[in-house]
Every structure is written in C-alpha cells, then in structure tokens.
C-alpha cells in the first residue's frame, strides 16, 4: 500500500483525534505536528511517539515536504494554510468550517482544482451510519419537512476555554451550524431560499461583536423548514442539549440518544455524534383517528464512537487520494453550508431576513 506522509497542523481536540487516526491506521505516516503552544508535546506523549515538532507551519511544510496536510486550526488560518499546502503539492484534509467567509472558501476550492489535489472537509456526520440512516428515513416522510435540531453545550473547565477561543473568530451557529445545515440540505434535497435568525450575548468573556447563543431558521423552495440552535457557556441549561427530529406529512423520525443526553454530558465531544437509536413514527390513521401502525425502533449495530468516526473520515481521505475520487460535489456542499451559516450570522446581526 502506498504510504501517505502527512503533516498535522493544530493539536487540539480534533487535531489530536485525526493524529491518532493517522498514527493507528495503515497507510499513513505522520511527518510532523505543528502547534504554537504545548499541545503538540502533549499529543506526542499521548501517542507514545517522537514525531518532529514545529512552531511554524511554513517551516514544517518546507522541511517535511508532506504528501498531505491535516488542518485543524482556527478558521482564520484555513485559507492561507490550505492554499500553501496545495502550492507545495500536498492534498488537504481540513476541519469545518472550510474558511472564515465564502470568498475564502471558494479560493480554497479553486486552489485544490488548480493544483489537482484532493480537498476533504471534516463533515463528520457524513461518515456515521446512523446519521446516514436518519437522513434516508427523513426523505420518506413526504414534503414539506419540518427539521428540528440543536447542540447547546453547558461548557465549563477546559471546554469553556475552547469555546471562548473559538468565539474570537466565529459564533456557535456558524461553527456547529454548518454540520446541521448540511444535514437539512441533504434531507430537503432542494434549494434553500432564505434564512432568519436570533442571537444573544450572555457573557462579557467574548468579543463585543459576537454572541454565544444563536438560533437559525432555514426556508426551502418546496416549503420545507428547519431550525438549528447552538449555545455555549456555563449558563446554558442541560435540558437545552439534544434535539434531532424531523417530521413530514407521513410521520417522523427522531434520534433518541438516552445516554448521550445524560446530565453533564452536553459539552462532551463524544456525546455529540451518538445516536443509540432512531424512532420512526407513522402518521396514518384509521376511521377513529387511531394510529394504524405503531412506532418502529431502529437500533443499528454499527455505532462508531468519536475516534472511530475520525478514523473513517481519514480512511475516506486516503481512498480519495489513492483512488482519485471526484470530490467536486462535496466541495460545493461545503461552500453552500458555509454560505447559509454566514447568512444566518448576518441575520442575527442585522435583525433582518436574508435572501439566499
């Protein structure tokens, strides 16, 4: 098997998970870890390795000459880092969101095309069998669809530090929202036409221009609608954590994640992708308005944890490189979900509906 020599840039939560995938999976060789703080040293220790460590991305790129680069830094660096990787001849795996703004995201995609390199964006739910099934069943519920999702997090300790750092560059409904906007677009399968949104700044620990609670409403051309809600911080209620629910004329499908929604787990990264079971409800009624068919429970045996999902993302990245997969559709989807999320951010700040 051809070995892909990969440089990991950013050694926080997601960077560490991807590095572990590269460390454990056959066909990858880590040629360096890049981070400005101590996280790269901690990651080396966790992996039980002595991978070369770098403070400077540019120096690492020049010295290691990797086949691929994993970018798991803050979004304000994504465009610059990705384009430099492509220019050096490397493929790129990049965490979402693809960039800070749509123009930058388009520049990254255009660079991938120009240099003939693969670009995979970290939409982790696309690799989860239960989420794939959730979308599949939602599509059978008729039109229009009502899609209800959230990921509020009662963050504290280390995770509050992570969230505060993220909010120096973007809001929760952009950072997390791109995942669920992507899911809703797959479920609806038609063009979104407008967005509206609300937001609230519940702490002085973040920049004055930002907000740590947001809710967006997405309208599609077939009448389908969806909302997504995300809040970060020690003031967020635990009850606000977990809603993943879709209904249409024929019934509904819901993710029921009893363990994931346990008290105190809302800021656990591992809990965010757990599904545990899907509950399918059918709307058909008899002459007395009783339900004809009882609810169906779908319990999928393949329930990967967060690390295994990262492993699957990286196996796909590996396949995309070795089999020369056409990624044009997924790259356009990444731009589209970012465009919608940023329009929602605009709707919060302008207090106006934004036409897409």
Short mmCIF file of C-alpha atoms in Angstrom, two decimals:
data_model
loop_
_atom_site.label_atom_id
_atom_site.label_comp_id
_atom_site.label_asym_id
_atom_site.label_seq_id
_atom_site.Cartn_x
_atom_site.Cartn_y
_atom_site.Cartn_z
CA UNK A 1 0.00 0.00 0.00
CA UNK A 2 1.21 3.49 -0.85
CA UNK A 3 2.05 5.38 2.34
CA UNK A 4 0.71 8.94 2.65
CA UNK A 5 3.15 11.17 4.53
CA UNK A 6 1.01 13.65 6.45
CA UNK A 7 1.66 16.85 8.41
CA UNK A 8 -0.81 17.58 11.23
CA UNK A 9 -1.43 21.28 11.89
CA UNK A 10 -3.30 22.05 15.12
CA UNK A 11 -3.11 19.61 18.02
CA UNK A 12 -6.26 20.46 19.98
CA UNK A 13 -9.41 18.31 20.20
CA UNK A 14 -9.92 17.50 16.53
CA UNK A 15 -6.27 17.67 15.53
CA UNK A 16 -5.42 15.14 18.24
CA UNK A 17 -8.20 12.80 17.09
CA UNK A 18 -7.05 12.96 13.48
CA UNK A 19 -3.43 12.48 14.51
CA UNK A 20 -4.44 9.35 16.44
CA UNK A 21 -6.16 8.07 13.31
CA UNK A 22 -3.02 8.62 11.23
CA UNK A 23 -0.92 7.04 13.99
CA UNK A 24 -3.06 3.90 14.13
CA UNK A 25 -4.19 3.40 10.52
CA UNK A 26 -2.13 1.52 7.97
CA UNK A 27 -1.05 3.66 5.04
CA UNK A 28 -0.33 6.92 6.88
CA UNK A 29 2.94 8.26 8.26
CA UNK A 30 2.95 11.40 10.41
CA UNK A 31 5.92 13.56 9.42
CA UNK A 32 5.30 16.36 11.90
CA UNK A 33 2.98 18.00 14.43
CA UNK A 34 2.50 21.78 14.26
CA UNK A 35 1.12 23.98 17.06
CA UNK A 36 2.13 27.21 18.73
CA UNK A 37 1.63 26.05 22.33
CA UNK A 38 2.32 22.93 24.36
CA UNK A 39 -0.45 20.84 22.78
CA UNK A 40 1.95 19.22 20.30
CA UNK A 41 4.16 17.96 23.14
CA UNK A 42 1.15 16.55 24.99
CA UNK A 43 -0.07 14.88 21.83
CA UNK A 44 3.32 13.28 21.19
CA UNK A 45 3.25 11.90 24.72
CA UNK A 46 -0.31 10.59 24.31
CA UNK A 47 0.68 8.82 21.10
CA UNK A 48 3.84 7.45 22.73
CA UNK A 49 5.85 8.82 19.83
CA UNK A 50 8.60 11.26 18.97
CA UNK A 51 7.18 12.88 15.86
CA UNK A 52 9.01 16.04 14.75
CA UNK A 53 7.51 19.14 16.36
CA UNK A 54 7.16 22.57 14.77
CA UNK A 55 6.03 26.03 15.85
CA UNK A 56 5.92 27.39 12.29
CA UNK A 57 3.61 25.90 9.68
CA UNK A 58 5.67 27.27 6.82
CA UNK A 59 8.88 25.77 8.20
CA UNK A 60 7.19 22.43 8.75
CA UNK A 61 5.81 22.41 5.21
CA UNK A 62 9.22 23.20 3.74
CA UNK A 63 11.17 20.73 5.87
CA UNK A 64 8.82 17.74 5.76
CA UNK A 65 7.50 18.06 2.17
CA UNK A 66 4.36 16.04 3.01
CA UNK A 67 2.01 14.27 0.61
CA UNK A 68 -0.94 15.62 2.60
CA UNK A 69 -1.73 18.15 5.31
CA UNK A 70 -4.40 17.93 8.03
CA UNK A 71 -5.53 21.43 9.07
CA UNK A 72 -7.29 21.53 12.43
CA UNK A 73 -6.60 25.13 13.43
CA UNK A 74 -8.98 28.07 13.87
CA UNK A 75 -10.87 29.11 10.72
CA UNK A 76 -8.97 32.39 10.29
CA UNK A 77 -5.90 30.36 9.23
CA UNK A 78 -7.69 27.86 6.97
CA UNK A 79 -7.47 29.67 3.64
CA UNK A 80 -3.79 30.59 3.95
CA UNK A 81 -2.71 27.18 5.24
CA UNK A 82 -4.74 25.20 2.67
CA UNK A 83 -3.53 27.20 -0.33
CA UNK A 84 0.10 26.93 0.80
CA UNK A 85 -0.36 23.17 1.11
CA UNK A 86 -1.78 22.90 -2.41
CA UNK A 87 1.02 25.07 -3.79
CA UNK A 88 3.56 22.73 -2.18
CA UNK A 89 1.94 19.72 -3.88
CA UNK A 90 0.02 18.34 -0.88
CA UNK A 91 -3.56 17.12 -0.55
CA UNK A 92 -5.61 18.68 2.27
CA UNK A 93 -7.97 17.44 4.95
CA UNK A 94 -9.45 20.49 6.67
CA UNK A 95 -11.76 20.85 9.64
CA UNK A 96 -15.03 22.70 9.14
CA UNK A 97 -15.87 25.44 8.54
CA UNK A 98 -13.87 25.49 5.34
CA UNK A 99 -12.91 29.16 5.81
CA UNK A 100 -13.92 32.41 7.52
CA UNK A 101 -16.00 33.63 4.59
CA UNK A 102 -17.46 32.38 1.33
CA UNK A 103 -14.91 34.12 -0.89
CA UNK A 104 -12.05 32.48 1.03
CA UNK A 105 -13.79 29.09 0.86
CA UNK A 106 -14.15 29.44 -2.91
CA UNK A 107 -10.45 30.36 -3.18
CA UNK A 108 -9.52 27.18 -1.30
CA UNK A 109 -11.68 25.01 -3.58
CA UNK A 110 -10.31 26.75 -6.69
CA UNK A 111 -6.75 26.12 -5.46
CA UNK A 112 -7.50 22.41 -4.99
CA UNK A 113 -8.78 22.27 -8.56
CA UNK A 114 -5.91 24.34 -9.97
CA UNK A 115 -3.21 22.14 -8.44
CA UNK A 116 -5.11 18.86 -8.98
CA UNK A 117 -5.19 17.95 -5.29
CA UNK A 118 -7.84 16.43 -3.04
CA UNK A 119 -9.73 18.55 -0.51
CA UNK A 120 -11.83 16.79 2.14
CA UNK A 121 -13.74 18.91 4.67
CA UNK A 122 -14.43 17.43 8.13
CA UNK A 123 -18.19 16.90 8.00
CA UNK A 124 -18.03 14.04 10.48
CA UNK A 125 -21.76 13.20 10.42
CA UNK A 126 -21.43 12.12 6.77
CA UNK A 127 -19.47 9.09 7.98
CA UNK A 128 -21.89 7.98 10.71
CA UNK A 129 -24.18 5.07 9.68
CA UNK A 130 -26.98 6.21 11.99
CA UNK A 131 -26.96 9.77 10.66
CA UNK A 132 -26.92 8.41 7.11
CA UNK A 133 -29.98 6.31 8.02
CA UNK A 134 -31.60 9.31 9.77
CA UNK A 135 -31.35 11.31 6.53
CA UNK A 136 -32.56 8.35 4.44
CA UNK A 137 -35.69 7.82 6.56
CA UNK A 138 -36.41 11.57 6.73
CA UNK A 139 -36.63 11.60 2.93
CA UNK A 140 -39.56 9.12 3.11
CA UNK A 141 -41.73 11.38 5.28
CA UNK A 142 -43.13 13.45 2.40
CA UNK A 143 -42.94 17.18 1.81
CA UNK A 144 -42.74 19.70 3.25
CA UNK A 145 -40.42 18.63 6.04
CA UNK A 146 -40.03 20.23 9.46
CA UNK A 147 -36.46 19.72 10.71
CA UNK A 148 -35.61 20.46 14.34
CA UNK A 149 -32.04 20.22 15.63
CA UNK A 150 -29.81 21.73 18.27
CA UNK A 151 -26.49 21.37 20.05
CA UNK A 152 -26.43 23.62 23.10
CA UNK A 153 -23.49 22.94 25.40
CA UNK A 154 -23.18 23.70 29.10
CA UNK A 155 -19.45 24.16 28.66
CA UNK A 156 -17.10 24.58 31.60
CA UNK A 157 -13.48 23.94 32.51
CA UNK A 158 -11.34 23.07 29.51
CA UNK A 159 -14.27 23.16 27.06
CA UNK A 160 -15.20 26.71 28.07
CA UNK A 161 -11.62 27.71 27.21
CA UNK A 162 -12.03 26.01 23.83
CA UNK A 163 -15.35 27.75 23.16
CA UNK A 164 -14.13 31.18 24.23
CA UNK A 165 -11.15 30.83 21.90
CA UNK A 166 -13.43 29.80 19.03
CA UNK A 167 -15.69 32.78 19.64
CA UNK A 168 -12.81 35.14 18.97
CA UNK A 169 -13.43 34.37 15.29
CA UNK A 170 -16.93 32.93 14.83
CA UNK A 171 -20.28 32.22 16.50
CA UNK A 172 -21.66 28.85 17.65
CA UNK A 173 -24.32 28.78 14.93
CA UNK A 174 -21.60 29.07 12.28
CA UNK A 175 -19.07 26.67 13.85
CA UNK A 176 -21.59 23.93 14.67
CA UNK A 177 -24.35 25.03 12.33
CA UNK A 178 -22.55 24.04 9.12
CA UNK A 179 -22.91 20.36 10.16
CA UNK A 180 -26.66 20.52 10.67
CA UNK A 181 -27.34 22.86 7.75
CA UNK A 182 -25.55 20.24 5.63
CA UNK A 183 -27.85 17.55 7.09
CA UNK A 184 -31.00 19.60 6.46
CA UNK A 185 -29.96 20.34 2.87
CA UNK A 186 -29.49 16.61 2.29
CA UNK A 187 -32.91 15.86 3.80
CA UNK A 188 -34.78 18.54 1.84
CA UNK A 189 -32.89 17.91 -1.40
CA UNK A 190 -33.97 21.28 -2.81
CA UNK A 191 -32.65 24.82 -2.84
CA UNK A 192 -32.78 26.89 0.38
CA UNK A 193 -34.25 30.33 -0.34
CA UNK A 194 -34.00 32.47 2.81
CA UNK A 195 -32.84 32.49 6.42
CA UNK A 196 -33.71 34.32 9.60
CA UNK A 197 -32.03 34.06 12.97
CA UNK A 198 -31.79 35.35 16.54
CA UNK A 199 -28.84 35.57 18.91
CA UNK A 200 -27.93 36.67 22.42
CA UNK A 201 -24.65 37.64 24.10
CA UNK A 202 -24.80 36.12 27.57
CA UNK A 203 -21.27 36.80 28.76
CA UNK A 204 -18.61 39.52 28.71
CA UNK A 205 -15.96 36.82 28.16
CA UNK A 206 -16.35 37.03 24.39
CA UNK A 207 -15.79 39.86 21.88
CA UNK A 208 -18.43 42.60 21.87
CA UNK A 209 -19.40 41.82 18.26
CA UNK A 210 -20.12 38.13 18.95
CA UNK A 211 -22.86 36.15 20.70
CA UNK A 212 -22.75 32.77 22.44
CA UNK A 213 -26.37 31.73 21.80
CA UNK A 214 -27.98 31.59 18.37
CA UNK A 215 -30.91 30.03 16.60
CA UNK A 216 -31.40 29.96 12.83
CA UNK A 217 -34.45 29.24 10.68
CA UNK A 218 -33.94 27.90 7.18
CA UNK A 219 -36.63 28.02 4.47
CA UNK A 220 -36.54 25.80 1.34
CA UNK A 221 -38.22 26.30 -2.03
CA UNK A 222 -40.59 23.32 -1.51
CA UNK A 223 -41.96 24.73 1.76
CA UNK A 224 -39.70 22.65 4.00
CA UNK A 225 -38.37 24.48 7.05
CA UNK A 226 -35.70 23.78 9.62
CA UNK A 227 -34.28 25.32 12.74
CA UNK A 228 -30.96 24.84 14.44
CA UNK A 229 -29.92 26.17 17.84
CA UNK A 230 -26.47 26.37 19.42
CA UNK A 231 -25.33 27.95 22.66
CA UNK A 232 -22.02 27.65 24.51
CA UNK A 233 -21.21 28.51 28.10
CA UNK A 234 -21.58 27.75 31.80
CA UNK A 235 -25.01 29.43 31.84
CA UNK A 236 -26.62 27.08 29.29
CA UNK A 237 -29.25 24.72 30.70
CA UNK A 238 -28.61 20.99 30.49
CA UNK A 239 -32.17 20.46 29.21
CA UNK A 240 -31.35 22.51 26.09
CA UNK A 241 -28.86 19.93 24.81
CA UNK A 242 -30.27 17.31 22.47
CA UNK A 243 -32.98 17.61 19.79
CA UNK A 244 -32.59 15.75 16.48
CA UNK A 245 -36.07 15.41 14.99
CA UNK A 246 -37.78 15.55 11.58
CA UNK A 247 -41.42 15.27 10.61
CA UNK A 248 -43.44 15.49 7.43
CA UNK A 249 -46.96 14.56 6.23
CA UNK A 250 -46.27 10.82 6.57
CA UNK A 251 -44.75 10.85 10.05
CA UNK A 252 -41.48 11.49 11.82
CA UNK A 253 -38.03 10.18 12.60
CA UNK A 254 -36.07 11.14 15.71
CA UNK A 255 -32.69 10.35 17.17
CA UNK A 256 -33.21 9.14 20.73
CA UNK A 257 -29.86 9.20 22.49
CA UNK A 258 -30.61 8.44 26.13
CA UNK A 259 -27.02 8.04 27.34
CA UNK A 260 -25.68 10.94 25.26
CA UNK A 261 -28.20 13.28 26.86
CA UNK A 262 -27.30 12.26 30.41
CA UNK A 263 -26.73 15.03 32.95
CA UNK A 264 -23.39 16.75 32.49
CA UNK A 265 -22.56 15.43 29.01
CA UNK A 266 -23.60 18.37 26.85
CA UNK A 267 -20.02 19.63 26.35
CA UNK A 268 -18.63 16.13 25.76
CA UNK A 269 -17.41 15.87 22.16
CA UNK A 270 -18.04 12.11 22.28
CA UNK A 271 -21.74 12.66 23.03
CA UNK A 272 -22.39 14.95 20.08
CA UNK A 273 -22.44 12.23 17.42
CA UNK A 274 -24.11 9.46 19.48
CA UNK A 275 -27.44 8.23 18.16
CA UNK A 276 -28.09 4.94 20.00
CA UNK A 277 -31.49 4.54 18.32
CA UNK A 278 -33.88 6.01 15.76
CA UNK A 279 -37.60 6.23 16.48
CA UNK A 280 -39.79 6.18 13.37
CA UNK A 281 -43.41 7.32 13.77
CA UNK A 282 -46.09 6.81 11.11
CA UNK A 283 -48.94 9.32 10.75
CA UNK A 284 -51.52 7.01 9.07
CA UNK A 285 -54.87 6.99 10.92
CA UNK A 286 -57.87 4.63 10.92
CA UNK A 287 -61.53 5.69 10.83
CA UNK A 288 -61.38 6.54 14.54
CA UNK A 289 -58.21 8.60 14.16
CA UNK A 290 -56.15 5.92 15.85
CA UNK A 291 -52.68 5.15 14.59
CA UNK A 292 -52.68 2.23 12.17
CA UNK A 293 -49.05 1.34 12.73
CA UNK A 294 -47.02 1.52 15.92
CA UNK A 295 -43.70 3.32 16.19
CA UNK A 296 -40.66 1.48 14.87
CA UNK A 297 -37.30 1.49 16.64
CA UNK A 298 -34.16 1.17 14.55
CA UNK A 299 -31.10 0.13 16.50
CA UNK A 300 -28.08 -0.01 14.23
CA UNK A 301 -25.32 -2.36 15.33
CA UNK A 302 -22.65 -0.13 13.79
CA UNK A 303 -22.42 2.74 16.29
CA UNK A 304 -18.92 4.24 15.98
CA UNK A 305 -17.56 6.44 18.74
CA UNK A 306 -15.98 9.80 18.05
CA UNK A 307 -12.50 8.40 17.44
CA UNK A 308 -13.79 5.74 15.07
CA UNK A 309 -15.66 8.42 13.13
CA UNK A 310 -12.40 10.32 12.74
CA UNK A 311 -10.78 7.07 11.60
CA UNK A 312 -13.49 6.69 8.96
CA UNK A 313 -13.03 10.26 7.78
CA UNK A 314 -9.32 9.58 7.31
CA UNK A 315 -9.94 6.27 5.53
CA UNK A 316 -12.10 8.23 3.10
CA UNK A 317 -9.37 10.86 2.70
CA UNK A 318 -6.92 8.04 1.99
CA UNK A 319 -9.29 6.50 -0.57
CA UNK A 320 -9.89 9.88 -2.21
CA UNK A 321 -6.15 10.27 -2.77
CA UNK A 322 -5.31 6.71 -3.81
CA UNK A 323 -8.40 6.12 -6.00
CA UNK A 324 -8.51 9.68 -7.37
CA UNK A 325 -12.13 10.21 -6.29
CA UNK A 326 -14.14 13.10 -7.72
CA UNK A 327 -14.83 15.40 -4.75
CA UNK A 328 -16.43 18.28 -6.67
CA UNK A 329 -19.90 17.70 -5.16
CA UNK A 330 -18.70 17.55 -1.55
CA UNK A 331 -16.56 20.68 -2.02
CA UNK A 332 -19.57 22.59 -3.37
CA UNK A 333 -21.66 21.32 -0.44
CA UNK A 334 -19.04 22.67 1.99
CA UNK A 335 -19.20 26.11 0.36
CA UNK A 336 -23.01 26.01 0.33
CA UNK A 337 -23.42 25.14 4.02
CA UNK A 338 -20.91 27.85 4.96
CA UNK A 339 -22.75 30.40 2.78
CA UNK A 340 -26.03 29.58 4.56
CA UNK A 341 -24.44 29.65 8.04
CA UNK A 342 -22.86 33.04 7.40
CA UNK A 343 -26.17 34.36 6.07
CA UNK A 344 -27.71 33.28 9.39
CA UNK A 345 -24.94 35.13 11.21
CA UNK A 346 -25.79 38.21 9.13
CA UNK A 347 -29.47 37.79 10.02
CA UNK A 348 -28.62 37.85 13.74
CA UNK A 349 -26.53 40.99 13.46
CA UNK A 350 -28.86 42.90 11.12
CA UNK A 351 -32.10 41.57 12.65
CA UNK A 352 -33.31 41.05 9.08
CA UNK A 353 -34.31 38.05 6.99
CA UNK A 354 -31.58 37.27 4.44
CA UNK A 355 -32.48 36.08 0.95
CA UNK A 356 -30.10 33.41 -0.36
#
